[in-house]
mmCIF file of C-alpha atoms in Angstrom:
data_model
loop_
_atom_site.group_PDB
_atom_site.id
_atom_site.type_symbol
_atom_site.label_atom_id
_atom_site.label_comp_id
_atom_site.label_asym_id
_atom_site.label_seq_id
_atom_site.Cartn_x
_atom_site.Cartn_y
_atom_site.Cartn_z
ATOM 1 C CA MET A 1 87.850 97.386 76.152
ATOM 2 C CA VAL A 2 89.067 100.333 78.294
ATOM 3 C CA ARG A 3 92.904 100.073 78.517
ATOM 4 C CA PRO A 4 94.206 101.962 81.506
ATOM 5 C CA ALA A 5 97.563 104.162 81.624
ATOM 6 C CA LYS A 6 100.218 102.136 81.550
ATOM 7 C CA HIS A 7 102.360 103.689 84.414
ATOM 8 C CA ILE A 8 99.762 102.773 86.643
ATOM 9 C CA GLU A 9 100.768 98.930 85.977
ATOM 10 C CA ASN A 10 103.395 98.622 88.845
ATOM 11 C CA VAL A 11 101.258 100.507 91.156
ATOM 12 C CA ARG A 12 100.781 97.947 94.098
ATOM 13 C CA TYR A 13 99.908 98.241 98.012
ATOM 14 C CA ALA A 14 101.070 94.474 99.372
ATOM 15 C CA ILE A 15 99.329 95.903 102.856
ATOM 16 C CA ARG A 16 95.641 95.733 101.396
ATOM 17 C CA ASN A 17 96.576 93.016 98.828
ATOM 18 C CA VAL A 18 96.857 90.158 101.009
ATOM 19 C CA VAL A 19 93.662 91.436 102.950
ATOM 20 C CA ALA A 20 91.553 90.077 99.733
ATOM 21 C CA GLU A 21 92.603 86.746 100.500
ATOM 22 C CA ALA A 22 92.003 87.031 104.604
ATOM 23 C CA ASN A 23 88.399 88.353 103.602
ATOM 24 C CA ARG A 24 87.982 85.418 101.400
ATOM 25 C CA LEU A 25 88.437 82.806 104.083
ATOM 26 C CA GLU A 26 87.097 85.185 106.692
ATOM 27 C CA ALA A 27 83.490 84.857 104.838
ATOM 28 C CA GLN A 28 83.926 81.008 105.134
ATOM 29 C CA GLY A 29 83.955 81.336 108.831
ATOM 30 C CA ARG A 30 87.526 81.260 109.212
ATOM 31 C CA ARG A 31 88.802 83.225 112.280
ATOM 32 C CA ILE A 32 91.636 85.660 111.406
ATOM 33 C CA LEU A 33 94.421 87.160 113.167
ATOM 34 C CA PHE A 34 95.146 90.492 111.479
ATOM 35 C CA LEU A 35 98.626 91.581 112.030
ATOM 36 C CA ASN A 36 99.117 93.524 108.882
ATOM 37 C CA ILE A 37 97.822 97.131 109.046
ATOM 38 C CA GLY A 38 99.139 100.026 111.535
ATOM 39 C CA ASP A 39 95.560 100.926 112.717
ATOM 40 C CA PRO A 40 95.636 100.999 116.561
ATOM 41 C CA LEU A 41 92.002 101.580 116.242
ATOM 42 C CA LYS A 42 91.489 98.265 115.279
ATOM 43 C CA PHE A 43 92.894 97.072 118.788
ATOM 44 C CA ASP A 44 92.826 98.431 122.000
ATOM 45 C CA PHE A 45 93.687 102.068 121.940
ATOM 46 C CA GLN A 46 91.358 104.963 121.072
ATOM 47 C CA THR A 47 91.515 108.349 120.175
ATOM 48 C CA PRO A 48 91.876 111.175 122.826
ATOM 49 C CA PRO A 49 88.561 112.330 124.229
ATOM 50 C CA HIS A 50 89.380 116.237 123.803
ATOM 51 C CA LEU A 51 89.893 115.524 120.029
ATOM 52 C CA ILE A 52 86.917 114.250 119.422
ATOM 53 C CA GLU A 53 85.470 116.582 121.563
ATOM 54 C CA ALA A 54 87.192 119.295 119.544
ATOM 55 C CA VAL A 55 85.715 117.781 116.278
ATOM 56 C CA HIS A 56 82.154 117.517 117.543
ATOM 57 C CA ARG A 57 82.329 120.963 118.707
ATOM 58 C CA ALA A 58 83.491 122.440 115.137
ATOM 59 C CA MET A 59 80.851 120.331 113.535
ATOM 60 C CA ARG A 60 78.227 121.705 116.150
ATOM 61 C CA ASP A 61 79.454 125.487 115.268
ATOM 62 C CA GLY A 62 78.789 125.197 111.565
ATOM 63 C CA HIS A 63 82.718 124.134 110.268
ATOM 64 C CA ASN A 64 81.210 121.897 107.899
ATOM 65 C CA GLY A 65 82.036 123.937 104.865
ATOM 66 C CA TYR A 66 85.135 124.033 102.632
ATOM 67 C CA ALA A 67 88.429 125.261 104.676
ATOM 68 C CA PRO A 68 90.955 127.360 103.361
ATOM 69 C CA SER A 69 93.112 125.510 100.849
ATOM 70 C CA ALA A 70 96.211 125.141 102.931
ATOM 71 C CA GLY A 71 94.516 124.692 106.025
ATOM 72 C CA ILE A 72 92.665 126.592 108.747
ATOM 73 C CA PRO A 73 94.926 129.314 110.627
ATOM 74 C CA ALA A 74 94.548 127.737 114.328
ATOM 75 C CA ALA A 75 95.928 124.577 112.818
ATOM 76 C CA ARG A 76 98.812 126.009 110.759
ATOM 77 C CA GLU A 77 99.991 128.063 113.592
ATOM 78 C CA ALA A 78 99.896 125.544 115.959
ATOM 79 C CA ILE A 79 102.118 123.114 113.546
ATOM 80 C CA ALA A 80 104.342 126.104 113.309
ATOM 81 C CA ARG A 81 104.620 126.398 117.250
ATOM 82 C CA GLU A 82 105.451 122.761 117.292
ATOM 83 C CA CYS A 83 108.308 123.080 114.907
ATOM 84 C CA THR A 84 109.573 125.507 117.045
ATOM 85 C CA ARG A 85 109.191 123.440 119.807
ATOM 86 C CA ILE A 86 110.977 120.192 118.585
ATOM 87 C CA GLY A 87 113.953 122.204 117.175
ATOM 88 C CA ILE A 88 113.347 123.155 113.984
ATOM 89 C CA PRO A 89 114.322 127.046 113.390
ATOM 90 C CA GLY A 90 112.017 129.520 111.104
ATOM 91 C CA VAL A 91 108.738 127.811 110.503
ATOM 92 C CA ALA A 92 106.275 130.150 109.862
ATOM 93 C CA PRO A 93 102.460 129.245 109.611
ATOM 94 C CA SER A 94 102.601 130.182 106.064
ATOM 95 C CA ASP A 95 104.985 127.357 105.566
ATOM 96 C CA VAL A 96 102.188 124.706 106.349
ATOM 97 C CA VAL A 97 99.899 122.775 104.529
ATOM 98 C CA VAL A 98 97.364 120.925 106.020
ATOM 99 C CA THR A 99 96.259 117.788 103.746
ATOM 100 C CA SER A 100 94.084 114.373 103.560
ATOM 101 C CA GLY A 101 96.637 112.596 105.862
ATOM 102 C CA ALA A 102 100.426 112.325 105.421
ATOM 103 C CA SER A 103 99.828 110.587 102.055
ATOM 104 C CA GLU A 104 98.521 113.291 100.232
ATOM 105 C CA ALA A 105 101.121 115.793 101.672
ATOM 106 C CA LEU A 106 103.429 113.361 100.202
ATOM 107 C CA GLU A 107 101.327 113.582 96.910
ATOM 108 C CA LEU A 108 101.356 117.276 96.885
ATOM 109 C CA ALA A 109 105.101 117.683 97.528
ATOM 110 C CA LEU A 110 106.461 115.087 94.660
ATOM 111 C CA THR A 111 103.682 115.942 92.036
ATOM 112 C CA ALA A 112 105.019 119.533 92.250
ATOM 113 C CA LEU A 113 108.794 118.659 92.334
ATOM 114 C CA LEU A 114 108.834 115.741 89.808
ATOM 115 C CA GLU A 115 109.054 115.886 86.168
ATOM 116 C CA PRO A 116 108.613 112.394 84.249
ATOM 117 C CA GLY A 117 111.746 110.585 84.171
ATOM 118 C CA ASP A 118 113.047 112.482 87.406
ATOM 119 C CA SER A 119 114.297 110.073 90.257
ATOM 120 C CA VAL A 120 113.833 110.134 94.283
ATOM 121 C CA LEU A 121 115.984 107.999 96.202
ATOM 122 C CA LEU A 122 113.463 105.796 98.317
ATOM 123 C CA PRO A 123 114.238 103.355 101.442
ATOM 124 C CA CYS A 124 114.121 99.674 100.567
ATOM 125 C CA PRO A 125 112.489 98.213 103.056
ATOM 126 C CA GLY A 126 109.909 101.629 102.787
ATOM 127 C CA TYR A 127 106.457 101.851 102.766
ATOM 128 C CA PRO A 128 104.573 101.085 99.626
ATOM 129 C CA LEU A 129 102.986 104.535 98.979
ATOM 130 C CA TYR A 130 106.217 105.992 97.901
ATOM 131 C CA SER A 131 106.982 103.827 94.900
ATOM 132 C CA ALA A 132 102.980 103.682 93.858
ATOM 133 C CA LEU A 133 103.614 107.534 94.017
ATOM 134 C CA MET A 134 106.511 107.331 91.481
ATOM 135 C CA ALA A 135 104.566 105.068 89.338
ATOM 136 C CA LYS A 136 101.595 107.471 89.274
ATOM 137 C CA LEU A 137 103.970 110.571 88.282
ATOM 138 C CA SER A 138 106.055 108.779 85.540
ATOM 139 C CA ALA A 139 108.949 109.120 88.275
ATOM 140 C CA ARG A 140 111.691 106.640 88.741
ATOM 141 C CA GLY A 141 112.053 105.400 92.725
ATOM 142 C CA VAL A 142 115.773 104.434 93.016
ATOM 143 C CA PRO A 143 116.088 102.164 96.152
ATOM 144 C CA TYR A 144 118.521 103.010 98.968
ATOM 145 C CA THR A 145 119.377 99.749 101.172
ATOM 146 C CA LEU A 146 118.431 99.909 104.546
ATOM 147 C CA ASP A 147 120.998 98.007 106.531
ATOM 148 C CA GLU A 148 119.635 94.906 108.865
ATOM 149 C CA GLU A 149 122.723 93.866 110.176
ATOM 150 C CA HIS A 150 123.379 96.896 111.583
ATOM 151 C CA GLY A 151 119.880 98.006 113.051
ATOM 152 C CA TRP A 152 118.337 99.232 109.498
ATOM 153 C CA THR A 153 120.685 101.983 109.382
ATOM 154 C CA LEU A 154 121.681 103.347 105.709
ATOM 155 C CA ASP A 155 125.118 103.848 103.797
ATOM 156 C CA LEU A 156 126.145 107.209 103.017
ATOM 157 C CA GLU A 157 128.616 105.945 100.219
ATOM 158 C CA GLU A 158 125.858 103.827 98.997
ATOM 159 C CA ILE A 159 123.448 106.844 98.533
ATOM 160 C CA ASP A 160 125.928 108.948 96.931
ATOM 161 C CA ALA A 161 126.753 106.457 94.389
ATOM 162 C CA LEU A 162 122.937 106.411 93.450
ATOM 163 C CA CYS A 163 122.735 109.826 92.597
ATOM 164 C CA THR A 164 122.600 110.887 88.998
ATOM 165 C CA PRO A 165 121.921 114.234 87.321
ATOM 166 C CA SER A 166 118.106 113.203 87.088
ATOM 167 C CA THR A 167 118.159 112.663 91.101
ATOM 168 C CA ARG A 168 116.115 115.326 92.547
ATOM 169 C CA ALA A 169 115.171 114.458 96.263
ATOM 170 C CA LEU A 170 115.785 112.059 98.930
ATOM 171 C CA LEU A 171 112.895 110.376 100.836
ATOM 172 C CA LEU A 172 113.497 109.392 104.614
ATOM 173 C CA CYS A 173 111.056 107.264 106.795
ATOM 174 C CA ASN A 174 112.270 108.127 110.169
ATOM 175 C CA PRO A 175 111.124 106.505 112.582
ATOM 176 C CA ASN A 176 110.728 104.281 109.793
ATOM 177 C CA ASN A 177 108.076 101.643 108.824
ATOM 178 C CA PRO A 178 108.504 98.701 108.196
ATOM 179 C CA THR A 179 111.510 98.143 110.265
ATOM 180 C CA GLY A 180 110.806 100.639 113.448
ATOM 181 C CA ALA A 181 114.226 102.121 113.400
ATOM 182 C CA VAL A 182 115.137 105.392 114.275
ATOM 183 C CA LEU A 183 118.286 106.933 112.347
ATOM 184 C CA ASP A 184 121.312 108.525 114.738
ATOM 185 C CA ARG A 185 121.998 112.227 114.928
ATOM 186 C CA LYS A 186 125.251 111.409 113.143
ATOM 187 C CA VAL A 187 123.404 109.660 110.016
ATOM 188 C CA LEU A 188 121.254 112.395 109.353
ATOM 189 C CA GLU A 189 124.366 114.839 109.631
ATOM 190 C CA GLY A 190 126.196 113.174 106.998
ATOM 191 C CA LEU A 191 123.156 112.496 104.993
ATOM 192 C CA LEU A 192 122.291 116.464 104.853
ATOM 193 C CA GLU A 193 125.902 116.921 104.153
ATOM 194 C CA LEU A 194 125.536 114.578 100.835
ATOM 195 C CA ALA A 195 122.349 116.440 100.181
ATOM 196 C CA ARG A 196 124.026 119.888 100.444
ATOM 197 C CA ARG A 197 126.475 118.902 98.033
ATOM 198 C CA ARG A 198 124.321 117.255 95.600
ATOM 199 C CA GLY A 199 121.717 119.647 95.398
ATOM 200 C CA LEU A 200 118.620 117.448 96.519
ATOM 201 C CA VAL A 201 115.856 117.771 98.198
ATOM 202 C CA ILE A 202 114.956 115.948 101.503
ATOM 203 C CA LEU A 203 111.671 114.643 102.027
ATOM 204 C CA SER A 204 111.345 113.499 105.824
ATOM 205 C CA ASP A 205 108.485 111.259 106.930
ATOM 206 C CA GLU A 206 108.478 111.485 110.356
ATOM 207 C CA ILE A 207 104.805 110.771 111.094
ATOM 208 C CA TYR A 208 106.152 108.054 114.208
ATOM 209 C CA ASP A 209 108.200 110.535 115.858
ATOM 210 C CA LYS A 210 106.465 110.599 119.185
ATOM 211 C CA LEU A 211 105.797 106.680 119.201
ATOM 212 C CA LEU A 212 109.542 106.173 120.832
ATOM 213 C CA TYR A 213 110.778 103.160 123.280
ATOM 214 C CA ASP A 214 114.437 104.139 124.171
ATOM 215 C CA LYS A 215 116.118 105.674 121.402
ATOM 216 C CA ALA A 216 115.407 109.688 121.153
ATOM 217 C CA HIS A 217 114.196 110.927 117.920
ATOM 218 C CA THR A 218 115.795 113.626 115.986
ATOM 219 C CA PRO A 219 113.937 116.078 113.427
ATOM 220 C CA THR A 220 116.177 116.425 110.046
ATOM 221 C CA ALA A 221 115.229 119.920 109.782
ATOM 222 C CA SER A 222 116.466 120.629 113.186
ATOM 223 C CA LEU A 223 120.194 119.886 111.788
ATOM 224 C CA ALA A 224 120.501 122.262 108.585
ATOM 225 C CA THR A 225 119.308 125.847 107.618
ATOM 226 C CA ASP A 226 120.518 125.514 104.314
ATOM 227 C CA VAL A 227 119.412 122.671 102.554
ATOM 228 C CA PRO A 228 115.654 122.492 101.516
ATOM 229 C CA ILE A 229 113.714 119.644 103.712
ATOM 230 C CA ILE A 230 110.020 118.864 103.712
ATOM 231 C CA THR A 231 108.600 117.453 106.618
ATOM 232 C CA PHE A 232 105.594 115.415 106.954
ATOM 233 C CA ASN A 233 103.623 114.433 110.057
ATOM 234 C CA GLY A 234 99.886 113.801 110.935
ATOM 235 C CA LEU A 235 97.330 112.988 113.782
ATOM 236 C CA SER A 236 96.871 109.198 112.374
ATOM 237 C CA LYS A 237 99.269 107.357 114.754
ATOM 238 C CA ALA A 238 100.647 109.175 117.867
ATOM 239 C CA TYR A 239 96.840 110.838 117.949
ATOM 240 C CA VAL A 240 95.280 107.424 117.128
ATOM 241 C CA ALA A 241 92.897 109.348 114.339
ATOM 242 C CA CYS A 242 93.776 107.423 111.319
ATOM 243 C CA GLY A 243 90.449 107.450 109.774
ATOM 244 C CA TRP A 244 90.127 111.247 110.016
ATOM 245 C CA ARG A 245 92.836 111.562 107.575
ATOM 246 C CA MET A 246 94.545 114.692 108.997
ATOM 247 C CA GLY A 247 98.414 115.253 107.859
ATOM 248 C CA TRP A 248 100.716 118.376 106.979
ATOM 249 C CA LEU A 249 103.660 118.752 105.219
ATOM 250 C CA VAL A 250 105.980 121.680 106.486
ATOM 251 C CA PHE A 251 108.506 123.671 104.626
ATOM 252 C CA CYS A 252 111.110 123.843 106.506
ATOM 253 C CA ASN A 253 113.894 126.572 105.327
ATOM 254 C CA SER A 254 111.201 127.735 102.740
ATOM 255 C CA HIS A 255 113.581 130.594 101.669
ATOM 256 C CA LEU A 256 115.495 127.792 99.622
ATOM 257 C CA MET A 257 112.391 126.486 97.831
ATOM 258 C CA PRO A 258 109.750 129.693 97.329
ATOM 259 C CA GLU A 259 108.743 128.014 93.632
ATOM 260 C CA LEU A 260 108.188 124.847 94.924
ATOM 261 C CA LYS A 261 106.554 126.122 97.923
ATOM 262 C CA SER A 262 104.221 128.253 95.370
ATOM 263 C CA ALA A 263 103.435 125.093 93.139
ATOM 264 C CA VAL A 264 102.200 123.023 95.894
ATOM 265 C CA MET A 265 99.803 125.823 97.216
ATOM 266 C CA ARG A 266 98.804 126.004 93.608
ATOM 267 C CA LEU A 267 97.757 122.095 93.831
ATOM 268 C CA ALA A 268 96.264 122.532 97.058
ATOM 269 C CA ASP A 269 93.949 124.997 95.776
ATOM 270 C CA ALA A 270 93.080 122.839 92.743
ATOM 271 C CA ARG A 271 91.894 120.265 95.161
ATOM 272 C CA LEU A 272 90.088 122.753 97.440
ATOM 273 C CA CYS A 273 90.939 121.596 100.914
ATOM 274 C CA ALA A 274 91.491 119.073 103.649
ATOM 275 C CA PRO A 275 88.209 118.005 105.673
ATOM 276 C CA ALA A 276 87.233 120.626 107.625
ATOM 277 C CA PRO A 277 85.807 119.813 110.832
ATOM 278 C CA GLN A 278 88.993 117.549 111.999
ATOM 279 C CA GLN A 279 91.514 120.399 111.444
ATOM 280 C CA TYR A 280 90.004 121.757 114.664
ATOM 281 C CA ALA A 281 91.873 118.916 116.489
ATOM 282 C CA ILE A 282 95.125 119.987 115.334
ATOM 283 C CA GLN A 283 96.028 122.738 118.023
ATOM 284 C CA PRO A 284 94.184 120.320 120.693
ATOM 285 C CA ALA A 285 96.359 117.437 119.850
ATOM 286 C CA LEU A 286 99.397 119.157 119.481
ATOM 287 C CA GLU A 287 98.985 121.743 122.383
ATOM 288 C CA GLY A 288 96.295 119.682 124.842
ATOM 289 C CA PRO A 289 97.004 116.744 126.978
ATOM 290 C CA GLN A 290 99.631 114.069 125.683
ATOM 291 C CA GLU A 291 98.893 111.605 128.700
ATOM 292 C CA HIS A 292 97.379 109.025 125.968
ATOM 293 C CA ILE A 293 100.947 108.795 124.212
ATOM 294 C CA PRO A 294 103.054 107.434 127.354
ATOM 295 C CA GLU A 295 100.439 105.182 128.552
ATOM 296 C CA MET A 296 100.170 103.852 124.444
ATOM 297 C CA MET A 297 103.725 103.089 124.571
ATOM 298 C CA LYS A 298 104.053 101.532 127.842
ATOM 299 C CA ARG A 299 101.373 98.644 126.107
ATOM 300 C CA MET A 300 103.028 98.889 123.226
ATOM 301 C CA ARG A 301 106.621 98.245 124.611
ATOM 302 C CA SER A 302 105.302 94.985 126.360
ATOM 303 C CA ARG A 303 104.068 93.715 122.801
ATOM 304 C CA ARG A 304 107.305 94.548 121.436
ATOM 305 C CA ASP A 305 109.337 92.597 123.944
ATOM 306 C CA LEU A 306 106.962 89.500 123.243
ATOM 307 C CA MET A 307 107.147 89.943 119.647
ATOM 308 C CA VAL A 308 110.872 89.872 120.072
ATOM 309 C CA ARG A 309 111.262 86.966 122.512
ATOM 310 C CA ARG A 310 108.593 84.856 120.371
ATOM 311 C CA ILE A 311 110.202 85.597 117.027
ATOM 312 C CA ASN A 312 114.172 85.001 118.047
ATOM 313 C CA ALA A 313 113.012 81.964 119.399
ATOM 314 C CA THR A 314 111.072 80.427 116.660
ATOM 315 C CA PRO A 315 113.936 78.413 114.421
ATOM 316 C CA GLY A 316 114.519 80.319 110.950
ATOM 317 C CA LEU A 317 113.533 83.641 111.911
ATOM 318 C CA SER A 318 114.957 86.656 113.376
ATOM 319 C CA VAL A 319 114.043 90.034 113.935
ATOM 320 C CA VAL A 320 115.833 93.645 115.004
ATOM 321 C CA GLU A 321 114.130 95.039 118.138
ATOM 322 C CA PRO A 322 112.243 98.004 116.731
ATOM 323 C CA ALA A 323 113.122 101.415 118.422
ATOM 324 C CA ALA A 324 109.740 103.107 117.550
ATOM 325 C CA ALA A 325 106.244 102.352 116.076
ATOM 326 C CA PHE A 326 104.434 99.238 116.053
ATOM 327 C CA TYR A 327 106.483 97.424 113.175
ATOM 328 C CA ALA A 328 109.218 95.087 112.585
ATOM 329 C CA MET A 329 110.662 93.396 109.646
ATOM 330 C CA VAL A 330 111.028 89.704 110.574
ATOM 331 C CA ARG A 331 113.722 87.370 108.495
ATOM 332 C CA LEU A 332 112.987 84.079 107.009
ATOM 333 C CA GLN A 333 115.726 81.619 106.716
ATOM 334 C CA LEU A 334 114.094 78.372 106.290
ATOM 335 C CA PRO A 335 114.708 75.511 104.062
ATOM 336 C CA GLY A 336 113.248 76.168 100.589
ATOM 337 C CA VAL A 337 111.520 79.304 101.262
ATOM 338 C CA THR A 338 112.540 81.523 98.033
ATOM 339 C CA ASP A 339 109.253 83.642 98.076
ATOM 340 C CA ASP A 340 108.069 85.064 100.890
ATOM 341 C CA GLU A 341 104.624 86.367 99.821
ATOM 342 C CA GLN A 342 103.977 82.376 99.318
ATOM 343 C CA PHE A 343 104.903 81.876 102.900
ATOM 344 C CA VAL A 344 102.557 84.295 103.941
ATOM 345 C CA LEU A 345 99.639 83.205 102.066
ATOM 346 C CA SER A 346 100.348 79.471 102.924
ATOM 347 C CA LEU A 347 100.815 80.598 106.744
ATOM 348 C CA LEU A 348 97.255 82.559 106.314
ATOM 349 C CA ARG A 349 95.669 79.763 104.916
ATOM 350 C CA GLU A 350 96.700 76.814 107.081
ATOM 351 C CA THR A 351 96.432 79.036 110.348
ATOM 352 C CA GLY A 352 94.758 82.068 109.794
ATOM 353 C CA VAL A 353 97.606 84.418 110.796
ATOM 354 C CA LEU A 354 98.007 87.529 108.487
ATOM 355 C CA PHE A 355 101.395 88.927 108.230
ATOM 356 C CA VAL A 356 102.678 91.299 105.114
ATOM 357 C CA HIS A 357 105.278 89.815 102.938
ATOM 358 C CA GLY A 358 108.586 91.706 102.879
ATOM 359 C CA SER A 359 109.006 91.848 98.974
ATOM 360 C CA GLY A 360 105.666 93.912 99.551
ATOM 361 C CA PHE A 361 107.878 96.746 101.042
ATOM 362 C CA GLY A 362 111.446 96.306 98.930
ATOM 363 C CA GLN A 363 114.093 94.020 100.474
ATOM 364 C CA LYS A 364 117.681 93.248 99.985
ATOM 365 C CA ALA A 365 118.291 90.975 96.870
ATOM 366 C CA GLY A 366 118.337 87.281 98.019
ATOM 367 C CA THR A 367 116.473 87.808 101.517
ATOM 368 C CA GLN A 368 112.898 86.783 102.462
ATOM 369 C CA HIS A 369 110.954 88.658 105.376
ATOM 370 C CA PHE A 370 107.395 89.360 106.454
ATOM 371 C CA ARG A 371 106.614 92.573 108.616
ATOM 372 C CA VAL A 372 104.723 92.114 111.514
ATOM 373 C CA VAL A 373 102.157 94.761 113.447
ATOM 374 C CA PHE A 374 102.334 94.093 116.995
ATOM 375 C CA LEU A 375 99.443 96.304 117.668
ATOM 376 C CA PRO A 376 97.315 93.776 119.112
ATOM 377 C CA PRO A 377 96.679 92.844 122.796
ATOM 378 C CA GLU A 378 99.231 89.991 124.462
ATOM 379 C CA ASP A 379 96.653 87.044 124.387
ATOM 380 C CA ILE A 380 95.912 87.788 120.503
ATOM 381 C CA LEU A 381 99.811 88.250 119.806
ATOM 382 C CA THR A 382 100.666 84.967 121.850
ATOM 383 C CA MET A 383 97.833 82.964 119.676
ATOM 384 C CA ALA A 384 99.414 84.496 116.542
ATOM 385 C CA PHE A 385 102.839 83.381 117.480
ATOM 386 C CA ASP A 386 102.023 79.930 119.101
ATOM 387 C CA ARG A 387 100.351 79.516 115.589
ATOM 388 C CA LEU A 388 103.614 80.638 113.402
ATOM 389 C CA GLU A 389 106.104 78.480 115.617
ATOM 390 C CA ALA A 390 103.931 75.372 115.047
ATOM 391 C CA PHE A 391 103.721 76.104 111.196
ATOM 392 C CA VAL A 392 107.304 76.797 110.626
ATOM 393 C CA ARG A 393 108.341 73.708 112.698
ATOM 394 C CA GLU A 394 105.638 71.549 110.932
ATOM 395 C CA ARG A 395 106.256 72.575 107.570
ATOM 396 C CA TYR A 396 109.843 73.586 107.126
ATOM 397 C CA LEU A 397 112.172 71.692 110.043
ATOM 398 C CA THR A 398 110.948 68.031 110.204
ATOM 399 C CA GLY A 399 114.228 66.423 109.761
ATOM 400 C CA THR A 400 116.272 69.395 109.861
ATOM 401 C CA HIS A 401 119.286 70.778 112.068
ATOM 402 C CA LEU A 402 118.023 74.035 112.470
ATOM 403 C CA LYS A 403 118.239 75.739 116.499
ATOM 404 C CA ALA A 404 115.348 73.607 118.804
#
């Protein structure tokens, strides 16, 4: 028997793991309502036509070979200009690396930064990729709590107390997946002061920065010129092109980390390049028509409001209204529910509604959650929430005195 490396034992990806059971049920003829994955293209959203045309033209014009390791010049230049537009100073095209999705960007940065045994402060709850990368790199992910009672913000005192000599970086997901929260500017300023004092690199995942409802988003790197910050973004979410795997990282205040930048560039060279034709969509995306975003958010706002209304009206469930993106973490406070993964699987088997268990993202000890993706059209959401409410009432609330 060939044994895999021990450090891979802790790699889990809850979002896809629960799909195996859904697929088994679907193969038996069950209809599954998928509220588990953040891919707008699974529903009634489409990639903007001018981006498809840009990729088509690139293929037609013969741009089908390897691209430069760090990305084609037009893409890197457009990303640098976008940074200037949103208030991040001093970014040059040479500070940009185009990657196979923001996931690869994170992996390149963390691989270049961390030695085995180093630690990174990670949001809890947080996107499962972060902890998976820690396991892959034999590094340690140290969770810091996002406070549900205060809109999923973070506690600067807790983060400061978690820092040790092995702490190299703090990772932010802002706007956040899985909660949909957006951090206030004052909180970010406090975090930057902590990073300054502790000598930390800030890794700022901002892939949802354009998918906002009412609250403004402040780019982390717009607030400091004396802290090393790497920002991550891409075309997957706001530009509805998940399958193209087009992301990037930006070294903000790159003068503070020339050796780290050089290390990432060497890693980028070693893996050759991100997909070439899709890179020709980056400049049209960032600098072309943007009308699809407000149109998308108008539909998403209505779906968000429906989700919040239905969840908060269901006994034993509650949710903090998301300020961005298309996710929410639903709190479970039902008699006998001590394992949210089993709750999600039972719900799936009985009703065909698929969520992702909160424990797959991390959560405060003693709490139970599930993540809902509210991308589907309102008739699908209504059907899913009808089934969820009936399941909760029939299984957990018979004979109890929870709210009616």
